[in-house]
Amino acid sequence: KYNFKETEKKWQEYWQNNNIFTFNWQDTNRENIYAIDTPPPTVSGTLHMGHIFSYSQADFIARYKRQQGKNVFYPIGFDDNGLPTERYIEKLKGIKGKEMPRNEFISICKDNVHIAEDQFENLFKSVSFSFNWDVKYQTISDKSKKISQMSFLDLYNKGVLYQKYEPCIWDVVDQTALAQTELEDKELESQMNYLKFDIENGENIEIMTTRPELLPACVAIICHPDNFEKYKGKFAITPLGVKVPIFADEKVDKEKGTGFVMCCTFGDQTDIEWWKKFNLDLRIILDERGKLKLDIVKDLINEKYLILEELKTKEAREKILELLQEDGRITREPQKIIHPVKVGERSKFPIEFLITKQWFIKVLDIKEELHKKASEIDWHPKWMENRIHNWIDGLSWDWCISRQRFSGIPLPVWYSKRNGEEGKVILPTAEQLPIDPMIDLPQGYTRDEVIAEMDVLDTWATSSVS
């Protein structure tokens, strides 16, 4: 009978003792080097079959190439900064990062990530993944910190990194901005609600919405060009009593809903496009926690609707439908639906769009270059090439790389408080890196003369340079 434990142990010891998986740094013949860019597993404290499965494919190739005589560079590291690590430590220690001094929480994270990393390492070694453990790294280490911050300086100096107050994708659960790649579609129950909007000439139109709680943020009505001639230059009155302009745009689907759409700041990405295109007013009524804040519209909307203040979106949705029913503004029975909604990859909660000050890397202006690079690659299987081209076509935001978290690589930035240069961005020199702007200072400035950047880098901005 085959004793797999005995056989596995024998070969594990043999491979280890004979340095079979070690990269030969003396062999500098580029043609003989086979390098594998191993994505570092996220330290979340949760191990499952996917961790084994997803690394098996690369391991098969690494072993095959070694047997062909290649000098295989197959590193491994741990992605141990960012939100997953914070959640893991909070659960492990029964603490909350936002309820304690930031430096203390970061220190606890650094002191305890090894627990999960040791579990990962033991698991990977137990199935004999042929990583070169001699070059194990951490994305929270000072070395990774220096490389990531150096990359930030490099991108800033090249003019492809910018900071701006912009609509951003916001996770109300995890309390941070997200990148487009951190979203997924989730099928959720909802309902189509049909509301009556008045036109200033005495007519009225019907509008369908799944998000009536955003009515206080309505800044325009958009209709299909085929319907526009009759309403050109006219204004609509929302059910809350606010006068808004009417515009036309091809993006309005005549077959879906009623042919009229309310533009709110912001319900979705199309709202953002219309807001910019038509230079509309800005009425942000949701805060970072997904609660309604009506200060900006309290002098505009019908007073009875101010009761929505401080309600979360779901509660506000139910309440505003009650009020609209009382006012005779619901034109027909709601229709129950199930539709895909964009949610945070980790929180699984519907995202919102808020105006916040964030750091971005330009990607929209290099889409053709990305397509060209993708076409230069040999894809296995071939249909995966279609997937990357579709993904590139679907990019509609520059990459937001700032995160409102605690345990991460600090953005290496200060802002000046000196007279005449208030708000000026101050960066360290490469020789100063790595730095923490809340502890370190820029050359020639005192603590009273600068404001330290509080945000950290998106963890992908670190693991992508590993």
CSV table of C-alpha atoms in Angstrom, one decimal:
chain,number,residue,atom,x,y,z
A,1,LYS,CA,0.0,0.0,0.0
A,2,TYR,CA,1.3,3.4,-1.0
A,3,ASN,CA,2.4,5.5,2.0
A,4,PHE,CA,2.1,9.0,0.7
A,5,LYS,CA,3.2,10.6,4.0
A,6,GLU,CA,6.5,8.6,3.9
A,7,THR,CA,7.1,9.3,0.2
A,8,GLU,CA,6.3,13.0,0.5
A,9,LYS,CA,8.6,13.5,3.5
A,10,LYS,CA,11.4,11.7,1.7
A,11,TRP,CA,11.2,13.9,-1.4
A,12,GLN,CA,10.6,17.2,0.5
A,13,GLU,CA,13.8,16.6,2.5
A,14,TYR,CA,15.7,15.7,-0.7
A,15,TRP,CA,14.6,18.8,-2.6
A,16,GLN,CA,15.3,21.0,0.5
A,17,ASN,CA,18.8,19.5,1.2
A,18,ASN,CA,19.9,19.7,-2.4
A,19,ASN,CA,18.6,23.3,-2.9
A,20,ILE,CA,16.6,22.2,-5.9
A,21,PHE,CA,14.3,25.2,-5.8
A,22,THR,CA,17.1,27.8,-5.3
A,23,PHE,CA,17.8,30.4,-8.0
A,24,ASN,CA,21.4,30.5,-9.1
A,25,TRP,CA,22.4,34.1,-8.9
A,26,GLN,CA,25.8,33.4,-10.5
A,27,ASP,CA,24.2,32.3,-13.7
A,28,THR,CA,23.6,35.6,-15.5
A,29,ASN,CA,22.8,34.1,-18.9
A,30,ARG,CA,19.5,35.8,-19.6
A,31,GLU,CA,18.5,33.2,-22.2
A,32,ASN,CA,18.7,30.5,-19.5
A,33,ILE,CA,16.7,32.4,-16.9
A,34,TYR,CA,13.0,31.6,-16.5
A,35,ALA,CA,11.3,34.1,-14.2
A,36,ILE,CA,7.8,33.7,-12.7
A,37,ASP,CA,6.0,36.8,-11.4
A,38,THR,CA,4.3,35.2,-8.4
A,39,PRO,CA,1.4,37.2,-7.0
A,40,PRO,CA,1.8,37.5,-3.2
A,41,PRO,CA,-1.1,35.9,-1.4
A,42,THR,CA,-3.2,38.3,0.7
A,43,VAL,CA,-2.7,37.8,4.5
A,44,SER,CA,-6.3,37.4,5.6
A,45,GLY,CA,-6.0,34.6,8.1
A,46,THR,CA,-8.3,32.4,6.0
A,47,LEU,CA,-6.9,29.4,4.2
A,48,HIS,CA,-8.9,27.4,1.6
A,49,MET,CA,-8.5,25.1,-1.4
A,50,GLY,CA,-8.2,28.1,-3.7
A,51,HIS,CA,-4.9,29.1,-2.2
A,52,ILE,CA,-3.5,25.7,-3.3
A,53,PHE,CA,-5.3,25.6,-6.7
A,54,SER,CA,-4.3,29.1,-7.8
A,55,TYR,CA,-0.6,28.5,-7.3
A,56,SER,CA,-0.5,24.9,-8.7
A,57,GLN,CA,-0.5,26.0,-12.3
A,58,ALA,CA,2.6,28.2,-11.9
A,59,ASP,CA,4.3,25.5,-9.9
A,60,PHE,CA,3.7,22.9,-12.7
A,61,ILE,CA,5.5,25.2,-15.1
A,62,ALA,CA,8.3,26.0,-12.7
A,63,ARG,CA,9.1,22.3,-12.2
A,64,TYR,CA,8.8,21.6,-16.0
A,65,LYS,CA,11.2,24.4,-16.8
A,66,ARG,CA,13.8,23.2,-14.2
A,67,GLN,CA,13.7,19.8,-15.8
A,68,GLN,CA,14.5,21.5,-19.1
A,69,GLY,CA,17.6,22.9,-17.5
A,70,LYS,CA,16.4,26.5,-17.0
A,71,ASN,CA,17.6,28.6,-14.0
A,72,VAL,CA,14.1,29.2,-12.5
A,73,PHE,CA,13.4,32.4,-10.5
A,74,TYR,CA,10.3,31.6,-8.5
A,75,PRO,CA,9.9,34.0,-5.6
A,76,ILE,CA,7.2,34.1,-2.9
A,77,GLY,CA,6.1,36.8,-0.6
A,78,PHE,CA,3.1,37.9,1.4
A,79,ASP,CA,0.8,40.8,0.7
A,80,ASP,CA,0.5,41.9,4.4
A,81,ASN,CA,-0.7,45.5,4.3
A,82,GLY,CA,-4.1,47.0,3.7
A,83,LEU,CA,-7.7,46.2,4.5
A,84,PRO,CA,-7.5,42.3,4.7
A,85,THR,CA,-4.7,42.5,7.2
A,86,GLU,CA,-6.5,45.1,9.3
A,87,ARG,CA,-9.6,42.9,9.4
A,88,TYR,CA,-7.5,39.8,10.3
A,89,ILE,CA,-5.7,41.6,13.2
A,90,GLU,CA,-9.0,43.2,14.5
A,91,LYS,CA,-10.6,39.8,14.6
A,92,LEU,CA,-7.5,38.1,16.0
A,93,LYS,CA,-7.0,40.7,18.8
A,94,GLY,CA,-10.6,41.8,19.4
A,95,ILE,CA,-9.8,45.5,18.6
A,96,LYS,CA,-10.8,48.2,16.2
A,97,GLY,CA,-8.2,50.2,14.3
A,98,LYS,CA,-10.4,53.3,14.3
A,99,GLU,CA,-10.8,53.3,18.0
A,100,MET,CA,-7.1,53.5,19.0
A,101,PRO,CA,-4.1,55.5,18.2
A,102,ARG,CA,-3.0,54.9,14.6
A,103,ASN,CA,0.6,54.1,15.3
A,104,GLU,CA,-0.3,51.7,18.0
A,105,PHE,CA,-2.7,49.8,15.7
A,106,ILE,CA,-0.1,49.7,12.9
A,107,SER,CA,2.5,48.3,15.4
A,108,ILE,CA,0.1,45.5,16.4
A,109,CYS,CA,-0.5,44.6,12.8
A,110,LYS,CA,3.2,44.4,12.1
A,111,ASP,CA,3.8,42.3,15.2
A,112,ASN,CA,1.1,39.8,14.4
A,113,VAL,CA,1.0,39.3,10.6
A,114,HIS,CA,3.6,36.5,11.0
A,115,ILE,CA,1.0,34.3,12.6
A,116,ALA,CA,-1.0,34.0,9.4
A,117,GLU,CA,2.1,34.1,7.2
A,118,ASP,CA,3.5,31.1,9.1
A,119,GLN,CA,0.3,29.2,8.5
A,120,PHE,CA,0.5,30.0,4.7
A,121,GLU,CA,4.2,29.0,4.6
A,122,ASN,CA,3.5,25.7,6.4
A,123,LEU,CA,0.6,24.9,4.1
A,124,PHE,CA,2.6,25.7,0.9
A,125,LYS,CA,5.6,23.7,2.1
A,126,SER,CA,3.3,20.8,3.0
A,127,VAL,CA,2.3,20.4,-0.6
A,128,SER,CA,5.8,21.2,-1.8
A,129,PHE,CA,5.3,24.3,-3.9
A,130,SER,CA,8.7,24.9,-5.4
A,131,PHE,CA,9.0,28.5,-4.3
A,132,ASN,CA,12.5,29.9,-3.6
A,133,TRP,CA,11.9,30.6,0.1
A,134,ASP,CA,15.3,32.3,0.3
A,135,VAL,CA,13.8,35.4,-1.3
A,136,LYS,CA,10.6,35.6,0.8
A,137,TYR,CA,9.4,39.1,1.1
A,138,GLN,CA,6.6,41.2,2.8
A,139,THR,CA,4.8,44.1,1.2
A,140,ILE,CA,4.8,45.9,4.6
A,141,SER,CA,8.6,45.7,5.0
A,142,ASP,CA,10.8,48.7,4.8
A,143,LYS,CA,12.3,47.4,1.5
A,144,SER,CA,8.8,47.2,-0.1
A,145,LYS,CA,7.9,50.6,1.5
A,146,LYS,CA,11.0,52.2,-0.1
A,147,ILE,CA,10.3,50.7,-3.5
A,148,SER,CA,6.6,51.6,-3.5
A,149,GLN,CA,7.3,55.2,-2.4
A,150,MET,CA,10.1,55.5,-5.0
A,151,SER,CA,7.6,54.4,-7.6
A,152,PHE,CA,5.2,57.1,-6.4
A,153,LEU,CA,8.0,59.8,-6.8
A,154,ASP,CA,8.9,58.4,-10.2
A,155,LEU,CA,5.3,58.6,-11.5
A,156,TYR,CA,4.8,62.0,-10.0
A,157,ASN,CA,7.9,63.3,-11.7
A,158,LYS,CA,6.7,61.8,-15.0
A,159,GLY,CA,3.4,63.7,-14.7
A,160,VAL,CA,1.2,60.6,-14.7
A,161,LEU,CA,0.3,61.0,-11.0
A,162,TYR,CA,-2.2,63.7,-9.9
A,163,GLN,CA,-4.4,64.7,-7.0
A,164,LYS,CA,-7.9,66.0,-7.4
A,165,TYR,CA,-11.3,66.4,-5.9
A,166,GLU,CA,-13.1,64.0,-8.1
A,167,PRO,CA,-16.1,61.7,-8.0
A,168,CYS,CA,-14.6,58.4,-6.7
A,169,ILE,CA,-15.9,54.9,-6.0
A,170,TRP,CA,-16.6,54.7,-2.3
A,171,ASP,CA,-17.1,51.7,0.0
A,172,VAL,CA,-19.4,52.9,2.8
A,173,VAL,CA,-18.6,49.7,4.9
A,174,ASP,CA,-14.8,49.7,4.6
A,175,GLN,CA,-14.7,53.6,4.6
A,176,THR,CA,-12.3,54.0,1.7
A,177,ALA,CA,-12.1,54.8,-2.0
A,178,LEU,CA,-11.8,51.9,-4.3
A,179,ALA,CA,-10.3,51.3,-7.8
A,180,GLN,CA,-12.5,50.0,-10.6
A,181,THR,CA,-10.7,46.6,-10.4
A,182,GLU,CA,-11.9,46.2,-6.8
A,183,LEU,CA,-15.6,46.0,-7.9
A,184,GLU,CA,-17.8,43.0,-8.8
A,185,ASP,CA,-21.4,42.6,-9.9
A,186,LYS,CA,-23.8,41.1,-7.4
A,187,GLU,CA,-27.4,40.1,-8.2
A,188,LEU,CA,-29.6,42.0,-5.7
A,189,GLU,CA,-33.4,42.4,-5.2
A,190,SER,CA,-34.8,45.9,-6.0
A,191,GLN,CA,-37.8,47.5,-7.5
A,192,MET,CA,-38.7,49.9,-10.3
A,193,ASN,CA,-40.6,52.9,-8.9
A,194,TYR,CA,-42.5,55.2,-11.2
A,195,LEU,CA,-42.7,58.9,-10.2
A,196,LYS,CA,-44.5,61.9,-11.6
A,197,PHE,CA,-42.4,65.0,-12.4
A,198,ASP,CA,-44.2,68.3,-13.4
A,199,ILE,CA,-43.1,70.4,-16.4
A,200,GLU,CA,-43.3,74.1,-15.9
A,201,ASN,CA,-45.9,74.4,-18.7
A,202,GLY,CA,-48.4,72.4,-16.7
A,203,GLU,CA,-47.7,69.0,-18.2
A,204,ASN,CA,-46.0,66.1,-16.4
A,205,ILE,CA,-43.7,63.2,-17.2
A,206,GLU,CA,-43.1,59.8,-15.7
A,207,ILE,CA,-39.7,58.7,-14.5
A,208,MET,CA,-38.6,55.2,-13.4
A,209,THR,CA,-36.0,54.9,-10.7
A,210,THR,CA,-34.6,52.1,-8.4
A,211,ARG,CA,-33.1,54.7,-6.1
A,212,PRO,CA,-35.8,57.2,-5.1
A,213,GLU,CA,-33.7,58.2,-2.0
A,214,LEU,CA,-31.4,60.1,-4.3
A,215,LEU,CA,-34.3,62.5,-5.3
A,216,PRO,CA,-32.9,65.3,-3.2
A,217,ALA,CA,-29.7,65.1,-5.3
A,218,CYS,CA,-31.6,65.4,-8.6
A,219,VAL,CA,-30.0,68.2,-10.8
A,220,ALA,CA,-31.4,67.5,-14.2
A,221,ILE,CA,-33.8,65.4,-16.3
A,222,ILE,CA,-32.2,63.7,-19.4
A,223,CYS,CA,-34.3,62.4,-22.2
A,224,HIS,CA,-33.6,60.7,-25.5
A,225,PRO,CA,-33.0,63.1,-28.4
A,226,ASP,CA,-36.1,61.8,-30.2
A,227,ASN,CA,-38.2,63.2,-27.3
A,228,PHE,CA,-36.3,66.4,-26.8
A,229,GLU,CA,-37.9,68.9,-29.2
A,230,LYS,CA,-41.0,69.3,-27.1
A,231,TYR,CA,-39.0,70.0,-23.9
A,232,LYS,CA,-36.1,72.0,-25.3
A,233,GLY,CA,-35.4,75.0,-23.0
A,234,LYS,CA,-38.0,73.9,-20.5
A,235,PHE,CA,-37.6,72.9,-16.8
A,236,ALA,CA,-39.0,70.1,-14.8
A,237,ILE,CA,-40.2,70.2,-11.1
A,238,THR,CA,-39.1,67.2,-9.0
A,239,PRO,CA,-41.6,65.6,-6.6
A,240,LEU,CA,-39.7,67.5,-3.9
A,241,GLY,CA,-40.4,70.9,-5.5
A,242,VAL,CA,-37.0,71.6,-7.1
A,243,LYS,CA,-36.7,73.2,-10.5
A,244,VAL,CA,-34.2,71.3,-12.8
A,245,PRO,CA,-33.2,71.7,-16.5
A,246,ILE,CA,-34.0,69.1,-19.2
A,247,PHE,CA,-31.3,67.9,-21.6
A,248,ALA,CA,-31.0,65.3,-24.3
A,249,ASP,CA,-28.5,62.4,-24.6
A,250,GLU,CA,-28.2,59.3,-26.7
A,251,LYS,CA,-27.4,57.2,-23.6
A,252,VAL,CA,-31.0,57.3,-22.5
A,253,ASP,CA,-32.5,54.0,-23.5
A,254,LYS,CA,-35.9,54.5,-25.1
A,255,GLU,CA,-36.9,50.9,-24.5
A,256,LYS,CA,-36.0,50.8,-20.8
A,257,GLY,CA,-38.1,52.8,-18.3
A,258,THR,CA,-40.0,55.7,-19.7
A,259,GLY,CA,-37.5,57.5,-21.9
A,260,PHE,CA,-36.7,60.0,-19.2
A,261,VAL,CA,-34.0,59.7,-16.6
A,262,MET,CA,-33.2,61.7,-13.5
A,263,CYS,CA,-29.6,62.7,-13.2
A,264,CYS,CA,-28.5,62.7,-9.5
A,265,THR,CA,-25.1,63.5,-8.1
A,266,PHE,CA,-24.3,60.7,-8.0
A,267,GLY,CA,-26.2,57.5,-8.6
A,268,ASP,CA,-23.9,55.9,-11.1
A,269,GLN,CA,-21.1,56.5,-13.5
A,270,THR,CA,-23.5,57.9,-16.2
A,271,ASP,CA,-24.6,60.6,-13.8
A,272,ILE,CA,-21.0,61.7,-13.4
A,273,GLU,CA,-20.6,61.9,-17.2
A,274,TRP,CA,-23.8,64.0,-17.6
A,275,TRP,CA,-22.8,66.2,-14.7
A,276,LYS,CA,-19.6,67.1,-16.4
A,277,LYS,CA,-21.1,67.3,-19.9
A,278,PHE,CA,-23.9,69.6,-19.0
A,279,ASN,CA,-22.0,71.5,-16.3
A,280,LEU,CA,-24.7,70.7,-13.7
A,281,ASP,CA,-25.1,71.7,-10.1
A,282,LEU,CA,-23.4,69.5,-7.4
A,283,ARG,CA,-25.6,68.2,-4.6
A,284,ILE,CA,-23.9,65.5,-2.7
A,285,ILE,CA,-26.4,64.2,-0.1
A,286,LEU,CA,-24.6,61.0,1.1
A,287,ASP,CA,-21.8,61.0,3.6
A,288,GLU,CA,-18.9,58.5,3.9
A,289,ARG,CA,-21.1,56.1,5.9
A,290,GLY,CA,-24.0,56.1,3.4
A,291,LYS,CA,-26.2,58.3,5.5
A,292,LEU,CA,-28.3,61.2,4.0
A,293,LYS,CA,-27.0,64.7,4.8
A,294,LEU,CA,-29.5,67.3,3.5
A,295,ASP,CA,-27.8,70.6,4.5
A,296,ILE,CA,-27.0,71.4,0.9
A,297,VAL,CA,-30.6,71.1,-0.2
A,298,LYS,CA,-32.6,72.0,2.9
A,299,ASP,CA,-33.6,75.4,1.4
A,300,LEU,CA,-34.5,73.8,-1.9
A,301,ILE,CA,-36.7,70.7,-1.1
A,302,ASN,CA,-40.2,70.5,0.4
A,303,GLU,CA,-39.7,70.7,4.2
A,304,LYS,CA,-41.5,67.4,5.0
A,305,TYR,CA,-38.7,65.5,3.2
A,306,LEU,CA,-36.1,66.8,5.7
A,307,ILE,CA,-37.1,63.8,7.9
A,308,LEU,CA,-34.8,61.8,5.7
A,309,GLU,CA,-31.8,63.4,7.4
A,310,GLU,CA,-29.4,60.8,8.9
A,311,LEU,CA,-31.2,57.8,7.5
A,312,LYS,CA,-29.1,55.1,5.7
A,313,THR,CA,-29.9,54.5,2.1
A,314,LYS,CA,-32.2,51.5,2.6
A,315,GLU,CA,-34.2,53.2,5.3
A,316,ALA,CA,-34.4,56.4,3.3
A,317,ARG,CA,-35.6,54.5,0.3
A,318,GLU,CA,-38.5,53.1,2.2
A,319,LYS,CA,-39.4,56.4,3.9
A,320,ILE,CA,-39.3,58.6,0.8
A,321,LEU,CA,-41.6,56.1,-1.0
A,322,GLU,CA,-44.1,56.5,1.9
A,323,LEU,CA,-43.9,60.3,1.6
A,324,LEU,CA,-44.2,60.3,-2.3
A,325,GLN,CA,-47.3,58.0,-2.0
A,326,GLU,CA,-48.9,60.5,0.4
A,327,ASP,CA,-48.2,63.3,-2.1
A,328,GLY,CA,-49.7,61.4,-5.0
A,329,ARG,CA,-46.3,61.2,-6.8
A,330,ILE,CA,-46.2,57.5,-7.4
A,331,THR,CA,-47.9,56.8,-10.7
A,332,ARG,CA,-48.1,52.9,-10.7
A,333,GLU,CA,-47.4,49.9,-8.7
A,334,PRO,CA,-43.6,49.2,-8.2
A,335,GLN,CA,-42.2,46.2,-10.1
A,336,LYS,CA,-39.9,43.8,-8.2
A,337,ILE,CA,-36.7,43.0,-10.0
A,338,ILE,CA,-33.4,41.3,-9.5
A,339,HIS,CA,-30.5,43.2,-11.2
A,340,PRO,CA,-26.7,43.3,-11.1
A,341,VAL,CA,-25.3,46.0,-8.7
A,342,LYS,CA,-21.7,47.1,-8.4
A,343,VAL,CA,-20.4,46.1,-4.9
A,344,GLY,CA,-17.1,46.3,-3.2
A,345,GLU,CA,-15.0,43.2,-3.8
A,346,ARG,CA,-14.4,42.7,-0.1
A,347,SER,CA,-17.4,44.2,1.6
A,348,LYS,CA,-19.9,42.8,-0.9
A,349,PHE,CA,-21.9,46.0,-0.2
A,350,PRO,CA,-23.3,48.4,-2.9
A,351,ILE,CA,-20.8,51.2,-3.6
A,352,GLU,CA,-21.6,54.9,-3.8
A,353,PHE,CA,-20.0,57.8,-5.7
A,354,LEU,CA,-18.7,60.6,-3.6
A,355,ILE,CA,-16.5,63.7,-4.2
A,356,THR,CA,-13.3,63.3,-2.3
A,357,LYS,CA,-9.7,64.4,-2.7
A,358,GLN,CA,-7.7,61.4,-4.0
A,359,TRP,CA,-4.5,60.5,-5.8
A,360,PHE,CA,-4.8,59.0,-9.3
A,361,ILE,CA,-2.5,57.4,-11.8
A,362,LYS,CA,-3.4,58.2,-15.4
A,363,VAL,CA,-4.5,55.1,-17.3
A,364,LEU,CA,-7.3,56.2,-19.7
A,365,ASP,CA,-4.8,57.9,-22.0
A,366,ILE,CA,-2.7,54.8,-22.5
A,367,LYS,CA,-5.5,52.3,-23.4
A,368,GLU,CA,-4.2,51.9,-27.0
A,369,GLU,CA,-0.7,51.2,-25.6
A,370,LEU,CA,-2.2,48.6,-23.2
A,371,HIS,CA,-4.0,46.9,-26.2
A,372,LYS,CA,-0.7,46.9,-28.1
A,373,LYS,CA,1.2,45.2,-25.2
A,374,ALA,CA,-1.6,42.7,-24.7
A,375,SER,CA,-1.4,41.7,-28.4
A,376,GLU,CA,2.4,41.1,-28.1
A,377,ILE,CA,1.8,38.3,-25.5
A,378,ASP,CA,1.3,34.6,-26.3
A,379,TRP,CA,-2.0,33.7,-24.6
A,380,HIS,CA,-2.8,30.2,-23.3
A,381,PRO,CA,-5.7,29.6,-23.8
A,382,LYS,CA,-6.1,32.0,-26.7
A,383,TRP,CA,-9.6,33.2,-25.7
A,384,MET,CA,-8.0,34.9,-22.6
A,385,GLU,CA,-6.6,37.5,-24.9
A,386,ASN,CA,-10.2,38.6,-25.6
A,387,ARG,CA,-10.8,39.0,-21.9
A,388,ILE,CA,-7.9,41.4,-21.4
A,389,HIS,CA,-8.9,43.5,-24.4
A,390,ASN,CA,-12.5,43.7,-23.1
A,391,TRP,CA,-11.2,44.7,-19.7
A,392,ILE,CA,-9.0,47.4,-21.2
A,393,ASP,CA,-12.0,48.7,-23.2
A,394,GLY,CA,-14.0,48.7,-20.0
A,395,LEU,CA,-11.6,51.0,-18.1
A,396,SER,CA,-13.5,54.2,-17.5
A,397,TRP,CA,-11.6,55.7,-14.5
A,398,ASP,CA,-8.0,56.6,-13.9
A,399,TRP,CA,-6.5,54.4,-11.2
A,400,CYS,CA,-7.3,55.8,-7.7
A,401,ILE,CA,-4.3,54.7,-5.6
A,402,SER,CA,-5.0,56.4,-2.2
A,403,ARG,CA,-6.8,54.6,0.5
A,404,GLN,CA,-8.3,55.8,3.8
A,405,ARG,CA,-6.8,53.0,5.8
A,406,PHE,CA,-4.3,52.6,8.7
A,407,SER,CA,-2.0,49.6,8.0
A,408,GLY,CA,-0.4,50.3,4.6
A,409,ILE,CA,2.5,52.1,2.8
A,410,PRO,CA,2.1,55.8,3.6
A,411,LEU,CA,1.8,58.2,0.7
A,412,PRO,CA,5.2,60.1,0.8
A,413,VAL,CA,3.6,63.5,0.8
A,414,TRP,CA,3.4,66.6,3.0
A,415,TYR,CA,1.4,69.9,2.3
A,416,SER,CA,2.9,73.2,3.1
A,417,LYS,CA,1.4,75.7,5.7
A,418,ARG,CA,3.9,78.4,4.9
A,419,ASN,CA,2.6,81.8,3.9
A,420,GLY,CA,2.4,82.1,0.2
A,421,GLU,CA,2.6,78.3,-0.5
A,422,GLU,CA,-0.3,77.0,1.4
A,423,GLY,CA,-1.3,73.5,0.2
A,424,LYS,CA,1.9,73.1,-1.9
A,425,VAL,CA,2.7,69.4,-2.4
A,426,ILE,CA,6.1,68.6,-0.8
A,427,LEU,CA,7.8,65.3,-1.6
A,428,PRO,CA,10.9,63.7,0.0
A,429,THR,CA,14.1,62.9,-1.9
A,430,ALA,CA,14.7,59.4,-3.0
A,431,GLU,CA,17.6,59.3,-0.4
A,432,GLN,CA,15.1,59.9,2.5
A,433,LEU,CA,12.9,56.9,1.7
A,434,PRO,CA,11.3,55.1,3.3
A,435,ILE,CA,9.4,57.7,5.2
A,436,ASP,CA,6.2,58.2,7.3
A,437,PRO,CA,5.0,61.7,6.8
A,438,MET,CA,3.3,61.7,10.2
A,439,ILE,CA,6.7,61.0,11.9
A,440,ASP,CA,9.3,62.3,9.4
A,441,LEU,CA,9.7,65.8,8.0
A,442,PRO,CA,10.7,67.2,4.6
A,443,GLN,CA,14.1,68.9,4.4
A,444,GLY,CA,14.0,72.5,5.5
A,445,TYR,CA,10.6,72.4,7.2
A,446,THR,CA,9.4,72.3,10.8
A,447,ARG,CA,6.5,70.3,12.1
A,448,ASP,CA,4.4,73.5,12.4
A,449,GLU,CA,5.0,74.2,8.7
A,450,VAL,CA,3.5,71.1,7.2
A,451,ILE,CA,0.4,68.9,7.2
A,452,ALA,CA,1.2,65.2,6.9
A,453,GLU,CA,-0.7,63.1,4.3
A,454,MET,CA,-2.9,60.6,6.2
A,455,ASP,CA,-3.8,58.2,3.4
A,456,VAL,CA,-1.9,55.1,2.4
A,457,LEU,CA,-1.2,53.5,-1.0
A,458,ASP,CA,-3.7,50.9,-2.5
A,459,THR,CA,-2.1,47.6,-1.7
A,460,TRP,CA,-1.9,46.8,-5.4
A,461,ALA,CA,0.4,49.8,-5.8
A,462,THR,CA,2.8,47.8,-3.6
A,463,SER,CA,2.2,44.2,-4.7
A,464,SER,CA,2.3,45.2,-8.4
A,465,VAL,CA,6.0,46.3,-8.1
A,466,SER,CA,7.0,43.2,-6.1
